[in-house]
Tab-separated table of C-alpha atoms and ligand atoms in Angstrom:
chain	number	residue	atom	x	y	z
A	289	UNK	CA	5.728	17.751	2.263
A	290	UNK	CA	2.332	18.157	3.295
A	291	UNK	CA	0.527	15.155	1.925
A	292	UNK	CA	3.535	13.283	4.154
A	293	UNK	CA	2.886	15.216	7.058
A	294	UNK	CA	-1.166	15.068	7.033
A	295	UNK	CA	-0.968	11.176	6.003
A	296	UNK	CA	-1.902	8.663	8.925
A	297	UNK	CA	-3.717	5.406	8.730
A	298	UNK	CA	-7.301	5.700	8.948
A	299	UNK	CA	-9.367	2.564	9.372
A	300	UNK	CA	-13.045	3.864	9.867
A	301	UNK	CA	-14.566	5.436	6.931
A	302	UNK	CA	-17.730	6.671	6.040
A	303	UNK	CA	-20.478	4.291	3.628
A	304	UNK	CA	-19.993	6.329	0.792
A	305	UNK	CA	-18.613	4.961	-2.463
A	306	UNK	CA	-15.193	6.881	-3.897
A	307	UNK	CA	-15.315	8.138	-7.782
A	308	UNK	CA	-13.934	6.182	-9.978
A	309	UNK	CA	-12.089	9.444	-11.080
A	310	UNK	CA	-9.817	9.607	-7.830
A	311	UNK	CA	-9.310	5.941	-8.095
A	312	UNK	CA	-7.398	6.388	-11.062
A	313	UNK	CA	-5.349	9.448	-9.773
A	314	UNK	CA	-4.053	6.749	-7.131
A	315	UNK	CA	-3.371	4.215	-9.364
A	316	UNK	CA	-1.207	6.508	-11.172
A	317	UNK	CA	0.417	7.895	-8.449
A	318	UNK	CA	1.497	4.335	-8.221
A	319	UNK	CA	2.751	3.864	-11.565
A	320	UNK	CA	5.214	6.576	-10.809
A	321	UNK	CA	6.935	5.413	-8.099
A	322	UNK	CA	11.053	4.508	-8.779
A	323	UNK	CA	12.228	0.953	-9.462
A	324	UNK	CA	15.501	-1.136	-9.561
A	325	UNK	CA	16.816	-1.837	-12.765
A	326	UNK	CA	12.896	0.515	-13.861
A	327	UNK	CA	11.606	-2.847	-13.940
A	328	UNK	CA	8.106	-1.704	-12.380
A	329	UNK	CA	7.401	-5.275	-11.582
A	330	UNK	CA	3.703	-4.035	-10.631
A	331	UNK	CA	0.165	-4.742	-11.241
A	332	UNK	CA	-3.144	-3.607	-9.125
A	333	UNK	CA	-6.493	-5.656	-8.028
A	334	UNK	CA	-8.829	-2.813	-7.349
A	335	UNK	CA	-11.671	-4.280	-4.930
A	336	UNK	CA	-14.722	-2.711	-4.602
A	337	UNK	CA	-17.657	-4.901	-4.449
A	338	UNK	CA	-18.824	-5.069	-0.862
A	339	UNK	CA	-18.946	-8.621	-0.433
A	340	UNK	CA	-15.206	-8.946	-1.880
A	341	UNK	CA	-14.131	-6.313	0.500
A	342	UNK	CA	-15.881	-8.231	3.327
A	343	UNK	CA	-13.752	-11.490	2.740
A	344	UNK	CA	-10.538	-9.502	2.722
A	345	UNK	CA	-11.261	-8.323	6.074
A	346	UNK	CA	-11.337	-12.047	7.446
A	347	UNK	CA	-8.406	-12.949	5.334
A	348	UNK	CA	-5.869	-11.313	8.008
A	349	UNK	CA	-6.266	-10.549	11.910
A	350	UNK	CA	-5.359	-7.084	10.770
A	351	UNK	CA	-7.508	-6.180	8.143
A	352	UNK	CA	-11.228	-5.672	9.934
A	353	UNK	CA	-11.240	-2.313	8.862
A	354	UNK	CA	-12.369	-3.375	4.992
A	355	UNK	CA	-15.916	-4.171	6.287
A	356	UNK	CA	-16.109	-0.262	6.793
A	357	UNK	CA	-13.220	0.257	3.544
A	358	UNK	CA	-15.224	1.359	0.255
A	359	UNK	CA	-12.743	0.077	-1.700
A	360	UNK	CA	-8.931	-1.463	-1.580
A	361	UNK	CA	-6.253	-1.606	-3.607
A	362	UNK	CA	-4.126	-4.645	-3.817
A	363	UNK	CA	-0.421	-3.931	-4.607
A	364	UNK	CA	1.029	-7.134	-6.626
A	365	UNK	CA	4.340	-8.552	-7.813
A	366	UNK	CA	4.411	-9.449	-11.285
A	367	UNK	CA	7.284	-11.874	-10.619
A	368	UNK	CA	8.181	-12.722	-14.354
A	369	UNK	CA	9.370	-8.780	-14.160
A	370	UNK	CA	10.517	-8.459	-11.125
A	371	UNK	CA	12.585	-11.536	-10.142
A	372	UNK	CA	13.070	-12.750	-14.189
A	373	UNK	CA	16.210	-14.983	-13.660
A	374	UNK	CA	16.526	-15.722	-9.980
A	375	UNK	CA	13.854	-16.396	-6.973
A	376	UNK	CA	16.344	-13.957	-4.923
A	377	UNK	CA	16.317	-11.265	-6.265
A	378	UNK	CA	13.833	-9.215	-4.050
A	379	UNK	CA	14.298	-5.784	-4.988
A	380	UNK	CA	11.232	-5.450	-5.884
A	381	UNK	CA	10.332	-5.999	-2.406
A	382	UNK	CA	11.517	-2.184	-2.139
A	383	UNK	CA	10.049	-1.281	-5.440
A	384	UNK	CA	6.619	-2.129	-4.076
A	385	UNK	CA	7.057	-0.175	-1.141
A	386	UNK	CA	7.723	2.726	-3.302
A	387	UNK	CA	4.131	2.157	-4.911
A	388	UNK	CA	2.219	1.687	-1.670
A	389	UNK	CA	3.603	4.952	-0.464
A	390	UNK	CA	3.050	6.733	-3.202
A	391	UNK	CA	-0.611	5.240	-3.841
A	392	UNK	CA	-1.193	6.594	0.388
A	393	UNK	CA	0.075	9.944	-0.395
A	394	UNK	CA	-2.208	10.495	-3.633
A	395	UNK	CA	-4.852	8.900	-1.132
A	396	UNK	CA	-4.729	12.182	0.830
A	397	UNK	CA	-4.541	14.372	-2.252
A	398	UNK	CA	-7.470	13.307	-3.214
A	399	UNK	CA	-9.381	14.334	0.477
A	400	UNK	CA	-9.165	10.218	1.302
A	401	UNK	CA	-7.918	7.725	4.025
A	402	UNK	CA	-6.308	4.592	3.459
A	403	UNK	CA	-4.132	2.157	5.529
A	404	UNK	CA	-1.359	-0.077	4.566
A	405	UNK	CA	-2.548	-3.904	5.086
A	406	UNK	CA	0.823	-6.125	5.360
A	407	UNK	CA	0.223	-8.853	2.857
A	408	UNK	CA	3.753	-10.628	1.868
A	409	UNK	CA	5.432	-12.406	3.051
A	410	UNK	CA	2.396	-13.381	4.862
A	411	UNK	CA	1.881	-17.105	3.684
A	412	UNK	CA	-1.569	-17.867	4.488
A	413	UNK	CA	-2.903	-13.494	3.170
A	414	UNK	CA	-1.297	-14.127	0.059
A	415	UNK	CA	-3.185	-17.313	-0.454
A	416	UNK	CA	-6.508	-16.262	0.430
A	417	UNK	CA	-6.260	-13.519	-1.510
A	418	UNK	CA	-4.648	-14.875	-4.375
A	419	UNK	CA	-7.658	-17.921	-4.670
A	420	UNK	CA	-10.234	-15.580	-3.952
A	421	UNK	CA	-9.429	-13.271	-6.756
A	422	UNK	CA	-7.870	-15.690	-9.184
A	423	UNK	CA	-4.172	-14.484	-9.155
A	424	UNK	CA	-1.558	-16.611	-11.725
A	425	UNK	CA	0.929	-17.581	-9.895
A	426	UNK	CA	3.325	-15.275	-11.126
A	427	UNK	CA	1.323	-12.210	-9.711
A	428	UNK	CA	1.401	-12.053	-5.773
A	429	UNK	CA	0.049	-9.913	-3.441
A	430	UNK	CA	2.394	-7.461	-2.096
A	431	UNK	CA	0.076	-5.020	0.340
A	432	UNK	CA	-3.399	-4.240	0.120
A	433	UNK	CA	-4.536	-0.673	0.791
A	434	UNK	CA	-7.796	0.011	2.605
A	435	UNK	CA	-9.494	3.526	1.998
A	436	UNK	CA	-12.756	5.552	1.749
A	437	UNK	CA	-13.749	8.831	2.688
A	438	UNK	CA	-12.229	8.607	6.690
A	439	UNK	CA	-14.877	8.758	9.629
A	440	UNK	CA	-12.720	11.311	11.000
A	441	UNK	CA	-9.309	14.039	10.044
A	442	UNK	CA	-6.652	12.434	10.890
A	443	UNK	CA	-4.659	13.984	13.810
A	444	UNK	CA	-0.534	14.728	12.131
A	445	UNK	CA	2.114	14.751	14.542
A	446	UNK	CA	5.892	15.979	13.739
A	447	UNK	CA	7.451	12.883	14.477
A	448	UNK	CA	11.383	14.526	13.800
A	449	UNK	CA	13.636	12.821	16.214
A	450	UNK	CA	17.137	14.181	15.985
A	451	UNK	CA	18.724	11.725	17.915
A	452	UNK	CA	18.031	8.997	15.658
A	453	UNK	CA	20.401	11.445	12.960
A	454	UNK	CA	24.183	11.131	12.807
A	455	UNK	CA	26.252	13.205	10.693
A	456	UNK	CA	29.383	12.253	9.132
A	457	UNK	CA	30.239	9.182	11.979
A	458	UNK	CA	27.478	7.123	13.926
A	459	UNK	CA	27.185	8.990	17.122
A	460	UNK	CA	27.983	12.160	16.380
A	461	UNK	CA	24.913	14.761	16.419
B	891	FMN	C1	4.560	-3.082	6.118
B	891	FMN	C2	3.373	-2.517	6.871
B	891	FMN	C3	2.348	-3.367	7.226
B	891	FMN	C4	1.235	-2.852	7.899
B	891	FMN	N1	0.183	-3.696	8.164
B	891	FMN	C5	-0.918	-3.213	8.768
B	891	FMN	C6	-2.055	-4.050	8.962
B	891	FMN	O1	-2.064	-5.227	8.567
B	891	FMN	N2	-3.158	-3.514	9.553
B	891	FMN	C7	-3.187	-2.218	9.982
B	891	FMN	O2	-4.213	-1.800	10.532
B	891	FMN	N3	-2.117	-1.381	9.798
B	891	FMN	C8	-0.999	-1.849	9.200
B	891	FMN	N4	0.056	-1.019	8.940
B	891	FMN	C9	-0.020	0.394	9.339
B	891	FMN	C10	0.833	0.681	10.578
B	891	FMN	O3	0.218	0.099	11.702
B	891	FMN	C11	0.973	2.212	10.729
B	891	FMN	O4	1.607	2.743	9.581
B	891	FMN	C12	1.781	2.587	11.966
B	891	FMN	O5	1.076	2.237	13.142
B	891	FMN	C13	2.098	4.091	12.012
B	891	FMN	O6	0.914	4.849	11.987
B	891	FMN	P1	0.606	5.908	10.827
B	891	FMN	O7	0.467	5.138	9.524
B	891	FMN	O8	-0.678	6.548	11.235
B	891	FMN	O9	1.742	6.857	10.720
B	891	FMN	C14	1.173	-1.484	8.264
B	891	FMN	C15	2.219	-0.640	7.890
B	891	FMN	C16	3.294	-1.145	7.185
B	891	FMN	C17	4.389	-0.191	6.715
């Protein structure tokens, strides 16, 4: 529970490069997140080149904070695994919010700050991105995670509301 209750989104970080060591730990964090049908319709852009991290920051109104980011991780679809026989069948939608959680909570383990950048269902994000790093068109963009060493500790907050619980019938509590 810890890594749950210490994560929040940090978007200024400190110019210092992140090993390529805790990279990895992320990435697998990722790997082991749950899937529907264990189809783990993933794959993962890792961005680190300044000037590629610079032109993700102008590729949504909510993504500035990669001009400060010293790295981000782009969550994709593989959509030949994930949707094989019909366009509609989004589960993976879920699966690949399983990932980008995990990926933030190994984020903290490792002493890092990240933020989850909304990407899909974004038309014009998943374009940008897509050109810019030469996605097929099978692999989209899911959510991009910004992260670096953070400026500052994050501040937790217990955010427990019990009145958003019911137990047994809505409205009971
Ligand atoms: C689907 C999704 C999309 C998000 N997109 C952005 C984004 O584009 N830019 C950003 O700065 N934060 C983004 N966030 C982070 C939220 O703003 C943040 O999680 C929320 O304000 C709660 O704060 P906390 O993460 O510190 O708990 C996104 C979060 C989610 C789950």
């Amino acid at each position: 529970m810890s890594a749950i209750l210490e994560r929040r989104s940090v978007r200024n970080f400190l110019p210092k490069a992140v090993e390529t060591e805790k990279i990895e730990h992320i990435l697998r964090a990722g790997f082991e997140a749950p899937s529907a049908h264990n189809r783990r319709p993933w794959e993962f852009l890792v961005v680190t080149k300044r000037e590629d991290l610079d032109a993700i920051a102008g590729m949504s109104p909510y993504s500035k904070m990669c001009t400060e980011a010293a790295a981000a991780i782009a969550v994709c679809v593989d959509l030949n695994a994930g949707a094989p026989k019909n366009p509609d069948d989004i589960w993976w939608v879920q699966d690949l919010s399983a990932v980008t959680e995990n990926i933030l909570l190994q984020i903290v383990d490792e002493g890092l700050g990240g933020v989850w950048l909304g990407w899909y269902p974004d038309k014009s994000r998943v374009a940008a991105l897509s050109a810019r790093f030469k996605l097929p068109s099978h692999i989209v963009p899911f959510s991009v995670i910004a992260l670096g060493y953070p400026a500052k500790k994050p501040q937790s907050a217990n955010r427990f509301d019990s009145k958003k619980v019911h137990y047994g019938v809505y409205g009971q509590q």
